PDB file of C-alpha atoms in Angstrom:
ATOM      1  CA  MET D   1     -16.231 -13.161  35.662  1.00 85.00           C
ATOM      2  CA  LYS D   2     -15.033 -16.681  35.893  1.00 82.00           C
ATOM      3  CA  MET D   3     -12.560 -18.110  35.957  1.00 79.00           C
ATOM      4  CA  LYS D   4     -10.249 -21.824  35.964  1.00 78.00           C
ATOM      5  CA  ARG D   5      -6.874 -22.915  37.135  1.00 78.00           C
ATOM      6  CA  GLU D   6      -5.053 -23.792  34.045  1.00 83.00           C
ATOM      7  CA  CYS D   7      -1.637 -25.152  35.947  1.00 89.00           C
ATOM      8  CA  ILE D   8       0.750 -24.572  38.529  1.00 91.00           C
ATOM      9  CA  ALA D   9       4.505 -24.327  37.608  1.00 92.00           C
ATOM     10  CA  ASP D  10       7.609 -24.233  39.211  1.00 90.00           C
ATOM     11  CA  LYS D  11       9.724 -22.609  36.535  1.00 90.00           C
ATOM     12  CA  GLY D  12       9.183 -20.754  33.250  1.00 91.00           C
ATOM     13  CA  ILE D  13      10.915 -19.816  29.999  1.00 92.00           C
ATOM     14  CA  TRP D  14       9.665 -17.285  27.384  1.00 91.00           C
ATOM     15  CA  THR D  15      11.213 -16.804  24.242  1.00 86.00           C
ATOM     16  CA  ALA D  16       8.431 -14.471  23.117  1.00 85.00           C
ATOM     17  CA  LYS D  17       5.049 -13.698  23.095  1.00 86.00           C
ATOM     18  CA  LYS D  18       2.576 -16.758  23.296  1.00 84.00           C
ATOM     19  CA  ARG D  19       6.177 -18.856  23.421  1.00 86.00           C
ATOM     20  CA  TYR D  20       7.135 -20.364  26.513  1.00 89.00           C
ATOM     21  CA  ILE D  21       7.954 -23.380  27.836  1.00 90.00           C
ATOM     22  CA  LEU D  22       6.717 -24.357  31.711  1.00 92.00           C
ATOM     23  CA  ASN D  23       7.771 -27.065  34.171  1.00 91.00           C
ATOM     24  CA  VAL D  24       4.142 -28.182  35.226  1.00 93.00           C
ATOM     25  CA  ALA D  25       3.530 -29.743  38.616  1.00 91.00           C
ATOM     26  CA  ASN D  26      -0.621 -29.382  38.490  1.00 92.00           C
ATOM     27  CA  GLN D  27      -2.463 -29.384  35.356  1.00 89.00           C
ATOM     28  CA  GLU D  28      -5.896 -28.291  35.795  1.00 83.00           C
ATOM     29  CA  GLY D  29      -6.140 -30.007  39.343  1.00 82.00           C
ATOM     30  CA  VAL D  30      -4.135 -32.947  38.043  1.00 86.00           C
ATOM     31  CA  GLN D  31      -1.437 -33.439  40.337  1.00 90.00           C
ATOM     32  CA  TYR D  32       2.066 -34.973  38.552  1.00 89.00           C
ATOM     33  CA  ALA D  33       3.864 -37.035  40.830  1.00 87.00           C
ATOM     34  CA  LYS D  34       6.971 -35.673  38.185  1.00 87.00           C
ATOM     35  CA  PRO D  35       6.488 -32.131  36.714  1.00 87.00           C
ATOM     36  CA  LYS D  36       5.678 -32.546  32.840  1.00 89.00           C
ATOM     37  CA  LEU D  37       6.967 -30.197  30.617  1.00 89.00           C
ATOM     38  CA  LYS D  38       4.226 -27.897  28.427  1.00 88.00           C
ATOM     39  CA  MET D  39       5.433 -25.949  25.309  1.00 85.00           C
ATOM     40  CA  MET D  40       3.447 -23.248  23.641  1.00 84.00           C
ATOM     41  CA  GLY D  41       4.603 -21.578  20.524  1.00 78.00           C
ATOM     42  CA  ILE D  42       7.738 -23.499  20.678  1.00 74.00           C
ATOM     43  CA  GLU D  43       8.931 -24.789  16.937  1.00 66.00           C
ATOM     44  CA  ALA D  44      11.926 -26.924  19.131  1.00 66.00           C
ATOM     45  CA  ILE D  45      10.772 -30.328  17.970  1.00 69.00           C
ATOM     46  CA  ARG D  46       9.476 -30.395  13.924  1.00 79.00           C
ATOM     47  CA  THR D  47       8.598 -33.505  11.952  1.00 84.00           C
ATOM     48  CA  SER D  48      11.560 -32.460   9.662  1.00 86.00           C
ATOM     49  CA  THR D  49      13.635 -33.053  12.828  1.00 90.00           C
ATOM     50  CA  PRO D  50      15.596 -36.848  12.880  1.00 93.00           C
ATOM     51  CA  GLN D  51      14.167 -38.842  15.680  1.00 93.00           C
ATOM     52  CA  VAL D  52      17.214 -39.306  17.845  1.00 95.00           C
ATOM     53  CA  CYS D  53      17.171 -35.710  17.694  1.00 94.00           C
ATOM     54  CA  ARG D  54      13.641 -35.051  18.949  1.00 91.00           C
ATOM     55  CA  ASP D  55      14.159 -37.310  21.546  1.00 92.00           C
ATOM     56  CA  ALA D  56      17.834 -35.531  22.878  1.00 94.00           C
ATOM     57  CA  ILE D  57      15.929 -32.056  22.146  1.00 92.00           C
ATOM     58  CA  LYS D  58      12.879 -33.322  25.058  1.00 90.00           C
ATOM     59  CA  GLN D  59      15.496 -34.702  27.214  1.00 93.00           C
ATOM     60  CA  ALA D  60      17.617 -31.384  26.971  1.00 94.00           C
ATOM     61  CA  LEU D  61      14.552 -29.269  27.943  1.00 92.00           C
ATOM     62  CA  GLU D  62      14.212 -31.934  31.117  1.00 91.00           C
ATOM     63  CA  VAL D  63      17.925 -30.670  31.914  1.00 95.00           C
ATOM     64  CA  ILE D  64      17.490 -27.049  31.494  1.00 94.00           C
ATOM     65  CA  MET D  65      13.921 -27.055  33.644  1.00 92.00           C
ATOM     66  CA  ASN D  66      15.626 -29.071  36.487  1.00 91.00           C
ATOM     67  CA  LYS D  67      19.290 -29.147  36.400  1.00 94.00           C
ATOM     68  CA  SER D  68      22.105 -26.856  35.971  1.00 95.00           C
ATOM     69  CA  GLU D  69      23.758 -24.941  32.786  1.00 96.00           C
ATOM     70  CA  LEU D  70      26.831 -27.412  33.279  1.00 96.00           C
ATOM     71  CA  ASP D  71      24.346 -30.237  33.011  1.00 97.00           C
ATOM     72  CA  LEU D  72      22.848 -28.758  30.056  1.00 97.00           C
ATOM     73  CA  GLN D  73      26.450 -28.732  28.401  1.00 96.00           C
ATOM     74  CA  LEU D  74      27.591 -32.422  29.896  1.00 96.00           C
ATOM     75  CA  TYR D  75      24.776 -33.990  28.050  1.00 97.00           C
ATOM     76  CA  ILE D  76      25.251 -31.487  24.835  1.00 97.00           C
ATOM     77  CA  GLN D  77      28.654 -32.812  25.077  1.00 96.00           C
ATOM     78  CA  GLN D  78      27.726 -36.627  25.080  1.00 97.00           C
ATOM     79  CA  PHE D  79      24.976 -36.795  22.821  1.00 97.00           C
ATOM     80  CA  ARG D  80      27.427 -34.970  20.205  1.00 97.00           C
ATOM     81  CA  GLU D  81      29.703 -38.073  20.674  1.00 97.00           C
ATOM     82  CA  GLU D  82      27.100 -40.365  20.210  1.00 97.00           C
ATOM     83  CA  PHE D  83      26.048 -38.556  17.226  1.00 97.00           C
ATOM     84  CA  SER D  84      29.283 -38.625  15.541  1.00 96.00           C
ATOM     85  CA  THR D  85      28.920 -42.466  15.640  1.00 96.00           C
ATOM     86  CA  MET D  86      25.210 -42.487  14.239  1.00 97.00           C
ATOM     87  CA  SER D  87      24.338 -43.838  10.848  1.00 96.00           C
ATOM     88  CA  PHE D  88      22.980 -41.625   8.027  1.00 96.00           C
ATOM     89  CA  GLU D  89      19.212 -43.323   8.161  1.00 95.00           C
ATOM     90  CA  GLN D  90      19.693 -41.818  11.875  1.00 96.00           C
ATOM     91  CA  VAL D  91      21.116 -38.731  11.728  1.00 96.00           C
ATOM     92  CA  ALA D  92      19.042 -37.472   8.438  1.00 97.00           C
ATOM     93  CA  SER D  93      16.708 -35.045   8.443  1.00 95.00           C
ATOM     94  CA  PRO D  94      12.954 -37.118   7.170  1.00 95.00           C
ATOM     95  CA  ARG D  95      10.773 -34.627   4.422  1.00 95.00           C
ATOM     96  CA  SER D  96       8.704 -34.879   1.612  1.00 95.00           C
ATOM     97  CA  VAL D  97      10.191 -34.105  -1.775  1.00 97.00           C
ATOM     98  CA  LYS D  98       8.177 -32.290  -4.961  1.00 95.00           C
ATOM     99  CA  ASP D  99       8.881 -30.560  -8.247  1.00 95.00           C
ATOM    100  CA  LEU D 100      11.613 -32.886  -8.909  1.00 97.00           C
ATOM    101  CA  ASP D 101      11.051 -32.427 -12.998  1.00 95.00           C
ATOM    102  CA  LYS D 102      10.842 -28.800 -12.458  1.00 96.00           C
ATOM    103  CA  TYR D 103      14.042 -28.313 -10.978  1.00 96.00           C
ATOM    104  CA  ALA D 104      16.195 -31.103 -12.718  1.00 96.00           C
ATOM    105  CA  ASP D 105      18.614 -30.341 -15.173  1.00 94.00           C
ATOM    106  CA  ARG D 106      20.569 -32.750 -17.973  1.00 90.00           C
ATOM    107  CA  SER D 107      23.953 -31.108 -17.811  1.00 91.00           C
ATOM    108  CA  SER D 108      24.526 -30.216 -14.041  1.00 93.00           C
ATOM    109  CA  ILE D 109      21.568 -32.662 -12.180  1.00 96.00           C
ATOM    110  CA  PHE D 110      19.975 -29.458 -10.494  1.00 96.00           C
ATOM    111  CA  GLN D 111      19.016 -25.874 -11.702  1.00 94.00           C
ATOM    112  CA  LYS D 112      20.655 -22.698  -9.494  1.00 93.00           C
ATOM    113  CA  GLY D 113      18.390 -22.517  -6.261  1.00 94.00           C
ATOM    114  CA  THR D 114      17.394 -25.985  -6.014  1.00 96.00           C
ATOM    115  CA  PRO D 115      15.765 -26.908  -2.407  1.00 96.00           C
ATOM    116  CA  ILE D 116      18.688 -28.656  -0.319  1.00 96.00           C
ATOM    117  CA  ASN D 117      15.903 -31.734  -0.419  1.00 96.00           C
ATOM    118  CA  VAL D 118      15.470 -31.435  -4.144  1.00 97.00           C
ATOM    119  CA  LYS D 119      19.175 -31.222  -4.810  1.00 97.00           C
ATOM    120  CA  GLY D 120      19.979 -34.540  -2.411  1.00 97.00           C
ATOM    121  CA  SER D 121      17.118 -36.193  -4.464  1.00 97.00           C
ATOM    122  CA  LEU D 122      17.896 -35.590  -7.853  1.00 98.00           C
ATOM    123  CA  VAL D 123      21.895 -36.423  -7.347  1.00 98.00           C
ATOM    124  CA  TYR D 124      20.858 -39.794  -5.620  1.00 98.00           C
ATOM    125  CA  ASN D 125      18.336 -40.119  -8.664  1.00 97.00           C
ATOM    126  CA  PHE D 126      21.733 -39.326 -11.044  1.00 97.00           C
ATOM    127  CA  HIS D 127      24.264 -41.596  -9.658  1.00 97.00           C
ATOM    128  CA  LEU D 128      21.631 -44.592  -8.892  1.00 96.00           C
ATOM    129  CA  LYS D 129      21.235 -44.786 -13.091  1.00 96.00           C
ATOM    130  CA  LYS D 130      24.923 -43.744 -13.254  1.00 95.00           C
ATOM    131  CA  LEU D 131      26.185 -46.552 -11.310  1.00 96.00           C
ATOM    132  CA  ASN D 132      23.655 -49.350 -12.641  1.00 97.00           C
ATOM    133  CA  LEU D 133      21.699 -49.354  -9.556  1.00 96.00           C
ATOM    134  CA  ASP D 134      18.666 -48.577 -10.392  1.00 92.00           C
ATOM    135  CA  LYS D 135      17.235 -51.990 -10.333  1.00 93.00           C
ATOM    136  CA  LYS D 136      18.563 -53.069  -6.773  1.00 95.00           C
ATOM    137  CA  TYR D 137      17.057 -49.785  -5.067  1.00 95.00           C
ATOM    138  CA  GLU D 138      14.363 -47.754  -5.550  1.00 94.00           C
ATOM    139  CA  ALA D 139      14.023 -44.028  -7.307  1.00 96.00           C
ATOM    140  CA  ILE D 140      12.819 -41.197  -5.251  1.00 97.00           C
ATOM    141  CA  ASN D 141       9.858 -39.465  -7.144  1.00 96.00           C
ATOM    142  CA  SER D 142       8.107 -36.199  -6.338  1.00 96.00           C
ATOM    143  CA  GLY D 143       5.715 -36.264  -3.379  1.00 95.00           C
ATOM    144  CA  GLN D 144       7.449 -39.327  -1.833  1.00 96.00           C
ATOM    145  CA  LYS D 145       9.052 -39.109   2.061  1.00 96.00           C
ATOM    146  CA  ILE D 146      12.593 -39.035   2.134  1.00 97.00           C
ATOM    147  CA  LYS D 147      15.946 -38.533   4.264  1.00 96.00           C
ATOM    148  CA  TYR D 148      18.802 -36.272   3.603  1.00 97.00           C
ATOM    149  CA  ALA D 149      21.480 -35.095   5.206  1.00 97.00           C
ATOM    150  CA  TYR D 150      24.639 -32.385   4.308  1.00 97.00           C
ATOM    151  CA  CYS D 151      28.043 -34.158   3.027  1.00 98.00           C
ATOM    152  CA  ILE D 152      31.721 -32.924   3.723  1.00 97.00           C
ATOM    153  CA  THR D 153      33.347 -31.976   0.367  1.00 96.00           C
ATOM    154  CA  PRO D 154      35.072 -33.352  -1.817  1.00 97.00           C
ATOM    155  CA  ASN D 155      33.392 -36.825  -2.110  1.00 97.00           C
ATOM    156  CA  PRO D 156      32.755 -39.828  -4.326  1.00 96.00           C
ATOM    157  CA  LEU D 157      29.466 -38.097  -5.930  1.00 96.00           C
ATOM    158  CA  HIS D 158      30.885 -34.286  -5.636  1.00 95.00           C
ATOM    159  CA  THR D 159      27.762 -33.630  -3.639  1.00 96.00           C
ATOM    160  CA  SER D 160      27.276 -31.257  -0.919  1.00 96.00           C
ATOM    161  CA  VAL D 161      23.931 -33.333   0.362  1.00 97.00           C
ATOM    162  CA  ILE D 162      22.410 -36.955  -0.452  1.00 98.00           C
ATOM    163  CA  ALA D 163      19.185 -37.778  -0.303  1.00 97.00           C
ATOM    164  CA  CYS D 164      17.533 -41.136  -0.200  1.00 96.00           C
ATOM    165  CA  PRO D 165      14.135 -42.900   0.225  1.00 95.00           C
ATOM    166  CA  SER D 166      14.923 -44.886   3.432  1.00 88.00           C
ATOM    167  CA  GLU D 167      18.079 -46.967   2.934  1.00 90.00           C
ATOM    168  CA  LEU D 168      21.595 -45.452   1.310  1.00 95.00           C
ATOM    169  CA  PRO D 169      23.206 -47.367  -1.023  1.00 96.00           C
ATOM    170  CA  LYS D 170      26.720 -48.612   0.486  1.00 95.00           C
ATOM    171  CA  GLU D 171      27.550 -48.525  -3.365  1.00 96.00           C
ATOM    172  CA  PHE D 172      27.796 -44.822  -3.183  1.00 97.00           C
ATOM    173  CA  GLY D 173      31.126 -44.945  -0.255  1.00 96.00           C
ATOM    174  CA  MET D 174      29.221 -41.861   1.598  1.00 96.00           C
ATOM    175  CA  ASP D 175      29.085 -43.183   4.839  1.00 94.00           C
ATOM    176  CA  MET D 176      32.109 -41.706   5.874  1.00 95.00           C
ATOM    177  CA  TYR D 177      31.368 -38.119   4.196  1.00 97.00           C
ATOM    178  CA  ILE D 178      27.930 -37.884   5.634  1.00 97.00           C
ATOM    179  CA  ASP D 179      28.278 -34.012   7.810  1.00 98.00           C
ATOM    180  CA  ARG D 180      27.304 -35.336  11.217  1.00 97.00           C
ATOM    181  CA  ASN D 181      28.532 -31.985  12.528  1.00 97.00           C
ATOM    182  CA  MET D 182      26.451 -29.968  10.689  1.00 97.00           C
ATOM    183  CA  GLN D 183      23.204 -32.546  10.695  1.00 96.00           C
ATOM    184  CA  PHE D 184      24.159 -31.541  15.019  1.00 97.00           C
ATOM    185  CA  ASP D 185      24.125 -28.428  14.621  1.00 96.00           C
ATOM    186  CA  LYS D 186      20.812 -27.885  12.397  1.00 94.00           C
ATOM    187  CA  ALA D 187      18.689 -30.572  13.965  1.00 93.00           C
ATOM    188  CA  PHE D 188      19.519 -30.183  17.439  1.00 94.00           C
ATOM    189  CA  LEU D 189      21.484 -27.226  18.617  1.00 94.00           C
ATOM    190  CA  GLU D 190      19.824 -24.593  16.879  1.00 92.00           C
ATOM    191  CA  PRO D 191      16.422 -25.587  18.604  1.00 89.00           C
ATOM    192  CA  ILE D 192      17.978 -25.423  21.842  1.00 93.00           C
ATOM    193  CA  LYS D 193      19.729 -22.370  20.996  1.00 93.00           C
ATOM    194  CA  THR D 194      16.327 -20.700  20.975  1.00 90.00           C
ATOM    195  CA  ILE D 195      15.902 -21.288  24.639  1.00 91.00           C
ATOM    196  CA  THR D 196      19.577 -21.015  26.163  1.00 94.00           C
ATOM    197  CA  GLY D 197      19.776 -17.475  24.419  1.00 93.00           C
ATOM    198  CA  ALA D 198      16.440 -16.476  26.024  1.00 91.00           C
ATOM    199  CA  ILE D 199      18.303 -17.262  29.829  1.00 93.00           C
ATOM    200  CA  GLY D 200      21.568 -16.137  28.839  1.00 94.00           C
ATOM    201  CA  TRP D 201      23.018 -20.153  29.078  1.00 96.00           C
ATOM    202  CA  GLU D 202      25.959 -20.995  27.176  1.00 95.00           C
ATOM    203  CA  ILE D 203      25.533 -24.480  25.269  1.00 92.00           C
ATOM    204  CA  GLU D 204      29.294 -25.186  25.235  1.00 87.00           C
ATOM    205  CA  ARG D 205      31.553 -24.579  28.462  1.00 81.00           C
ATOM    206  CA  LYS D 206      34.298 -21.964  27.851  1.00 73.00           C
ATOM    207  CA  ALA D 207      37.529 -22.416  29.152  1.00 61.00           C
ATOM    208  CA  THR D 208      39.064 -19.604  32.000  1.00 57.00           C
ATOM    209  CA  LEU D 209      42.212 -18.800  33.376  1.00 53.00           C
ATOM    210  CA  MET D 210      41.471 -20.688  36.238  1.00 56.00           C
ATOM    211  CA  ASP D 211      41.400 -23.846  34.058  1.00 56.00           C
ATOM    212  CA  PHE D 212      44.915 -24.045  33.967  1.00 52.00           C
ATOM    213  CA  PHE D 213      45.612 -23.837  37.466  1.00 59.00           C
ATOM    214  CA  ASN D 214      43.129 -27.594  37.643  1.00 61.00           C
TER     215      ASN D 214
END
């Protein structure tokens, strides 16, 4: 029987079989000056996650591995505040879209059961024509890459989601109606909760009776 050393880590978190994160100090004989994260089967960072959230998730995992629960809670609070001021283009989720014709409906824009990214794309195309902006901005076509985000209702477009190819038209008047709390929860908090749930950490500091005396 022959074996070789794969890695040496000072901390590891398993969320399920073959799903783990390691804080690796030595990888196959290579000693790192600073421990590096190794992830296996962890779907915390996806291509459908906004880039700002991908970067923040990596940073949060570094905090989990090397600092305390309180440090993580403070980091999440800080990032939430930053996220709330970001533009649609920064917080929207990237994804490809298809079957626009399949789900389109002349009377209601989209049919019941339409996927969220398709719904946002059909709403975008509809209002592009309605506001005579189809010559200024490109329409969304099947097979294209788009960005979409949830919306606060009611809003000028009467929609719960909006998508666009790259830049959201200012003429839509939708920037203040982008549901950044929903985007934050789905794109950042949910992946983090998968990890913190495995180690019994809370993502937010809960008030206690002693807080009233501080």
